[in-house]
Amino acid sequence: MSKGRLLIVSGPSGSGKDTILKKAFERLDGVKFSISTITRPMRPGEVEGEKYNFVSVECFEEMIKKGQLLEYNNYIGNYYGTPKAPVEKVIKEGGEIIVEVDVNGHRNIKNMIDSAVSIFIMPPSFEVLKQRLSGRGTDPDEVINKRMESALAEIACAKEYDYIVVNDNLEEAVDDFINIVKSDRLCIERQNYLVDEVLKKC
Amino acid sequence: MSKGRLLIVSGPSGSGKDTILKKAFERLDGVKFSISTITRPMRPGEVEGEKYNFVSVECFEEMIKKGQLLEYNNYIGNYYGTPKAPVEKVIKEGGEIIVEVDVNGHRNIKNMIDSAVSIFIMPPSFEVLKQRLSGRGTDPDEVINKRMESALAEIACAKEYDYIVVNDNLEEAVDDFINIVKSDRLCIERQNYLVDEVLKKC
């Protein structure tokens, strides 16, 4: 049976990452999304187990101690983490699971699972990024500059990834993303069992 | 500018390699084929410079001495080789060039250009391979067995390649081949210049 794959996806605000993932997900069979475990209160409209698992701080800290998280961080007093078990299950079963994290999360996960394949979604240029982050032009310059700074700090880490998808034209970016997932299924690490199957008949 | 790529393609008789390459070539922009240099006499219908460059044995041996070949072999008194210069030119210009060689040629080229990406085209099963190599069923068993032996010896080396494309359904195999070429264009080695371009505007 084919080995599965953990796919790590990152991209700054303004990269269109969420839209690409949503559209790619509709066209890719058998790909799962990792559900993050978080400690912040549930917001209106959110459903337990849909995008997040909501747990108490005590419960989260127990998960950390037991080594049940692939990566986690604490942002303004709330924990965010990626549980390890569902990822290991999908890899064992030969499927693919997508984990959406920032550049630090990417580093931490790569350290634990070095077979993970990572994709960085990028805006096509500095100018387009600025335009996208300016919103409707009603935000003060200071706010826009802070967003730009944060996005550029993430882009500065893009070379640590295996692939870069540039989101200039949305449909092309979705095709690119899907191509990466599909061609990864053909790599030797995931297909060497086929060689054995043909040869064992000799 | 993007770095180019040398793509090495192998596959035994019965894999459908030539048909896949022909169909993929029609749908891929900017991909070149390496033209082999050979010393056997030209056959009727062959055109100099189309699939082969025809040279004398003296000329070929001079090319060997000058290190102008990526790989070569001698089969029943005739030399066959892959010239180095066109491959280096395409890589420098950011394009892709396909070299079609056997498993020994693959090993030799990988030793010289370790950034080369290699694809092995494979029949889906032992039974299908036997069926394809049996032709119209008029060949003696001995001939068919020799063909099988040679094909299986090549398949035994398939794990040395980066990717495997299984040719069960021809159209799917062509899609798979094209996916590999296109997703390789998105890998970080070939796209890191994009990151620099966005960041240099800061």
Short mmCIF file of C-alpha atoms in Angstrom, two decimals, chain B residues 3-199:
data_model
loop_
_atom_site.label_atom_id
_atom_site.label_comp_id
_atom_site.label_asym_id
_atom_site.label_seq_id
_atom_site.Cartn_x
_atom_site.Cartn_y
_atom_site.Cartn_z
CA LYS B 3 16.70 27.33 -13.14
CA GLY B 4 16.12 24.69 -15.81
CA ARG B 5 15.82 20.96 -15.34
CA LEU B 6 17.15 17.79 -16.90
CA LEU B 7 14.46 15.09 -16.91
CA ILE B 8 15.65 11.51 -17.33
CA VAL B 9 13.01 9.08 -18.61
CA SER B 10 13.36 5.29 -18.73
CA GLY B 11 10.98 2.40 -19.12
CA PRO B 12 11.17 -1.12 -20.49
CA SER B 13 9.77 -2.29 -23.77
CA GLY B 14 6.04 -2.77 -23.11
CA SER B 15 5.80 0.27 -20.81
CA GLY B 16 4.43 2.54 -23.55
CA LYS B 17 7.15 5.09 -22.83
CA ASP B 18 7.44 6.44 -26.38
CA THR B 19 3.69 7.03 -26.76
CA ILE B 20 3.50 8.79 -23.37
CA LEU B 21 6.45 11.04 -24.25
CA LYS B 22 4.98 11.90 -27.65
CA LYS B 23 1.58 12.82 -26.20
CA ALA B 24 3.03 14.71 -23.23
CA PHE B 25 5.35 16.66 -25.54
CA GLU B 26 2.33 17.95 -27.53
CA ARG B 27 0.83 19.41 -24.35
CA LEU B 28 3.94 20.79 -22.63
CA ASP B 29 5.29 24.19 -23.65
CA GLY B 30 9.02 24.75 -23.83
CA VAL B 31 10.16 21.18 -23.19
CA LYS B 32 12.99 19.95 -25.42
CA PHE B 33 14.16 16.45 -26.30
CA SER B 34 17.82 15.52 -26.18
CA ILE B 35 19.12 14.29 -29.55
CA SER B 36 21.38 11.26 -29.17
CA THR B 37 24.69 11.02 -30.99
CA ILE B 38 25.12 7.59 -32.62
CA THR B 39 27.53 5.81 -34.95
CA ARG B 40 25.29 3.23 -36.64
CA PRO B 41 24.37 3.84 -40.29
CA MET B 42 21.31 5.95 -41.02
CA ARG B 43 18.20 3.89 -41.81
CA PRO B 44 15.68 4.72 -44.54
CA GLY B 45 13.34 7.47 -43.38
CA GLU B 46 15.72 8.76 -40.70
CA VAL B 47 16.74 12.42 -40.87
CA GLU B 48 20.02 13.79 -39.51
CA GLY B 49 19.36 15.90 -36.40
CA GLU B 50 15.75 14.77 -35.93
CA LYS B 51 16.07 11.97 -33.39
CA TYR B 52 19.79 11.30 -33.83
CA ASN B 53 23.02 12.96 -34.85
CA PHE B 54 24.96 10.50 -37.00
CA VAL B 55 28.75 10.65 -36.58
CA SER B 56 31.76 8.44 -37.36
CA VAL B 57 33.34 6.17 -34.76
CA GLU B 58 36.45 8.43 -34.78
CA CYS B 59 34.35 11.49 -34.11
CA PHE B 60 32.44 9.72 -31.31
CA GLU B 61 35.65 8.59 -29.63
CA GLU B 62 36.95 12.14 -29.78
CA MET B 63 33.76 13.29 -28.02
CA ILE B 64 34.39 10.71 -25.29
CA LYS B 65 37.99 11.89 -24.84
CA LYS B 66 36.94 15.54 -24.65
CA GLY B 67 34.26 14.77 -22.02
CA GLN B 68 31.50 16.02 -24.32
CA LEU B 69 29.05 13.23 -23.44
CA LEU B 70 26.85 12.89 -20.37
CA GLU B 71 26.71 9.11 -20.88
CA TYR B 72 27.33 6.64 -23.67
CA ASN B 73 27.40 2.96 -24.40
CA ASN B 74 28.43 0.57 -27.10
CA TYR B 75 25.82 -1.87 -28.33
CA ILE B 76 26.85 -4.54 -30.90
CA GLY B 77 29.70 -2.41 -32.19
CA ASN B 78 27.78 0.89 -32.39
CA TYR B 79 28.11 3.83 -30.01
CA TYR B 80 25.11 5.67 -28.54
CA GLY B 81 25.54 8.77 -26.38
CA THR B 82 23.94 11.88 -24.90
CA PRO B 83 25.80 15.12 -25.74
CA LYS B 84 26.42 17.38 -22.76
CA ALA B 85 26.33 20.88 -24.31
CA PRO B 86 22.61 21.07 -25.31
CA VAL B 87 21.57 19.83 -21.85
CA GLU B 88 23.71 22.44 -20.09
CA LYS B 89 22.37 25.18 -22.39
CA VAL B 90 18.69 24.36 -21.67
CA ILE B 91 19.30 24.16 -17.89
CA LYS B 92 21.05 27.54 -17.97
CA GLU B 93 18.18 29.09 -19.92
CA GLY B 94 15.56 27.87 -17.43
CA GLY B 95 13.89 25.29 -19.69
CA GLU B 96 13.46 21.53 -19.48
CA ILE B 97 15.15 18.85 -21.53
CA ILE B 98 14.17 15.20 -21.62
CA VAL B 99 16.80 12.50 -22.02
CA GLU B 100 15.51 9.01 -22.80
CA VAL B 101 18.00 6.38 -21.60
CA ASP B 102 18.09 2.91 -20.04
CA VAL B 103 18.78 2.20 -16.38
CA ASN B 104 22.56 2.33 -16.87
CA GLY B 105 22.33 5.65 -18.67
CA HIS B 106 20.19 6.94 -15.80
CA ARG B 107 22.83 5.97 -13.25
CA ASN B 108 25.62 7.59 -15.23
CA ILE B 109 23.74 10.84 -15.77
CA LYS B 110 22.62 11.09 -12.12
CA ASN B 111 26.28 10.78 -11.12
CA MET B 112 27.13 13.78 -13.30
CA ILE B 113 24.05 15.97 -12.75
CA ASP B 114 22.54 15.21 -9.36
CA SER B 115 19.79 17.81 -9.76
CA ALA B 116 18.32 15.75 -12.62
CA VAL B 117 14.79 14.49 -11.97
CA SER B 118 14.09 10.97 -13.16
CA ILE B 119 10.86 9.23 -14.13
CA PHE B 120 10.41 5.50 -14.68
CA ILE B 121 7.47 4.40 -16.84
CA MET B 122 6.09 1.06 -15.76
CA PRO B 123 3.49 -1.48 -16.89
CA PRO B 124 0.72 -1.96 -14.29
CA SER B 125 1.40 -5.65 -13.65
CA PHE B 126 3.45 -8.70 -14.58
CA GLU B 127 0.47 -10.10 -16.52
CA VAL B 128 -0.08 -6.95 -18.60
CA LEU B 129 3.64 -6.75 -19.35
CA LYS B 130 3.66 -10.36 -20.58
CA GLN B 131 0.58 -9.71 -22.70
CA ARG B 132 2.11 -6.59 -24.29
CA LEU B 133 5.42 -8.33 -24.99
CA SER B 134 3.76 -11.39 -26.49
CA GLY B 135 2.79 -9.27 -29.48
CA ARG B 136 0.35 -11.04 -31.77
CA GLY B 137 1.07 -14.35 -30.15
CA THR B 138 3.08 -15.58 -33.17
CA ASP B 139 6.54 -15.24 -31.57
CA PRO B 140 8.15 -18.33 -30.05
CA ASP B 141 8.10 -18.55 -26.24
CA GLU B 142 11.88 -18.23 -26.14
CA VAL B 143 11.75 -14.78 -27.76
CA ILE B 144 8.95 -13.61 -25.47
CA ASN B 145 10.82 -14.89 -22.40
CA LYS B 146 13.95 -12.99 -23.43
CA ARG B 147 11.94 -9.79 -23.76
CA MET B 148 10.33 -10.39 -20.36
CA GLU B 149 13.69 -11.03 -18.73
CA SER B 150 15.12 -7.81 -20.11
CA ALA B 151 12.04 -5.76 -19.08
CA LEU B 152 12.02 -7.23 -15.56
CA ALA B 153 15.73 -6.48 -15.14
CA GLU B 154 14.95 -2.82 -15.89
CA ILE B 155 11.94 -2.76 -13.54
CA ALA B 156 14.19 -4.12 -10.77
CA CYS B 157 16.05 -0.76 -10.97
CA ALA B 158 12.89 1.39 -10.85
CA LYS B 159 13.43 2.28 -7.18
CA GLU B 160 16.50 4.32 -8.16
CA TYR B 161 14.20 6.85 -9.87
CA ASP B 162 12.48 9.89 -8.36
CA TYR B 163 9.03 9.12 -9.77
CA ILE B 164 7.11 6.18 -11.16
CA VAL B 165 4.38 6.57 -13.74
CA VAL B 166 2.27 3.45 -14.16
CA ASN B 167 0.88 3.08 -17.65
CA ASP B 168 -2.40 1.28 -17.16
CA ASN B 169 -4.65 3.87 -18.78
CA LEU B 170 -2.69 5.85 -21.40
CA GLU B 171 -4.44 9.21 -20.90
CA GLU B 172 -3.96 9.02 -17.12
CA ALA B 173 -0.30 8.15 -17.56
CA VAL B 174 0.17 11.18 -19.84
CA ASP B 175 -1.58 13.40 -17.25
CA ASP B 176 0.67 11.99 -14.52
CA PHE B 177 3.79 12.66 -16.56
CA ILE B 178 2.69 16.25 -17.28
CA ASN B 179 1.84 16.79 -13.59
CA ILE B 180 5.36 15.78 -12.58
CA VAL B 181 6.94 18.20 -15.07
CA LYS B 182 4.65 21.07 -14.05
CA SER B 183 4.93 20.61 -10.29
CA ASP B 184 8.70 20.38 -10.59
CA ARG B 185 8.59 23.95 -11.96
CA LEU B 186 7.17 25.02 -8.57
CA CYS B 187 9.84 23.47 -6.36
CA ILE B 188 11.91 25.81 -4.26
CA GLU B 189 15.23 25.20 -6.08
CA ARG B 190 13.65 26.56 -9.25
CA GLN B 191 11.60 29.37 -7.70
CA ASN B 192 13.67 30.93 -4.93
CA TYR B 193 14.42 33.93 -7.17
CA LEU B 194 10.71 34.88 -6.74
CA VAL B 195 11.17 35.32 -3.01
CA ASP B 196 14.12 37.64 -3.61
CA GLU B 197 12.10 39.65 -6.12
CA VAL B 198 9.25 40.32 -3.67
CA LEU B 199 11.62 41.11 -0.80
#
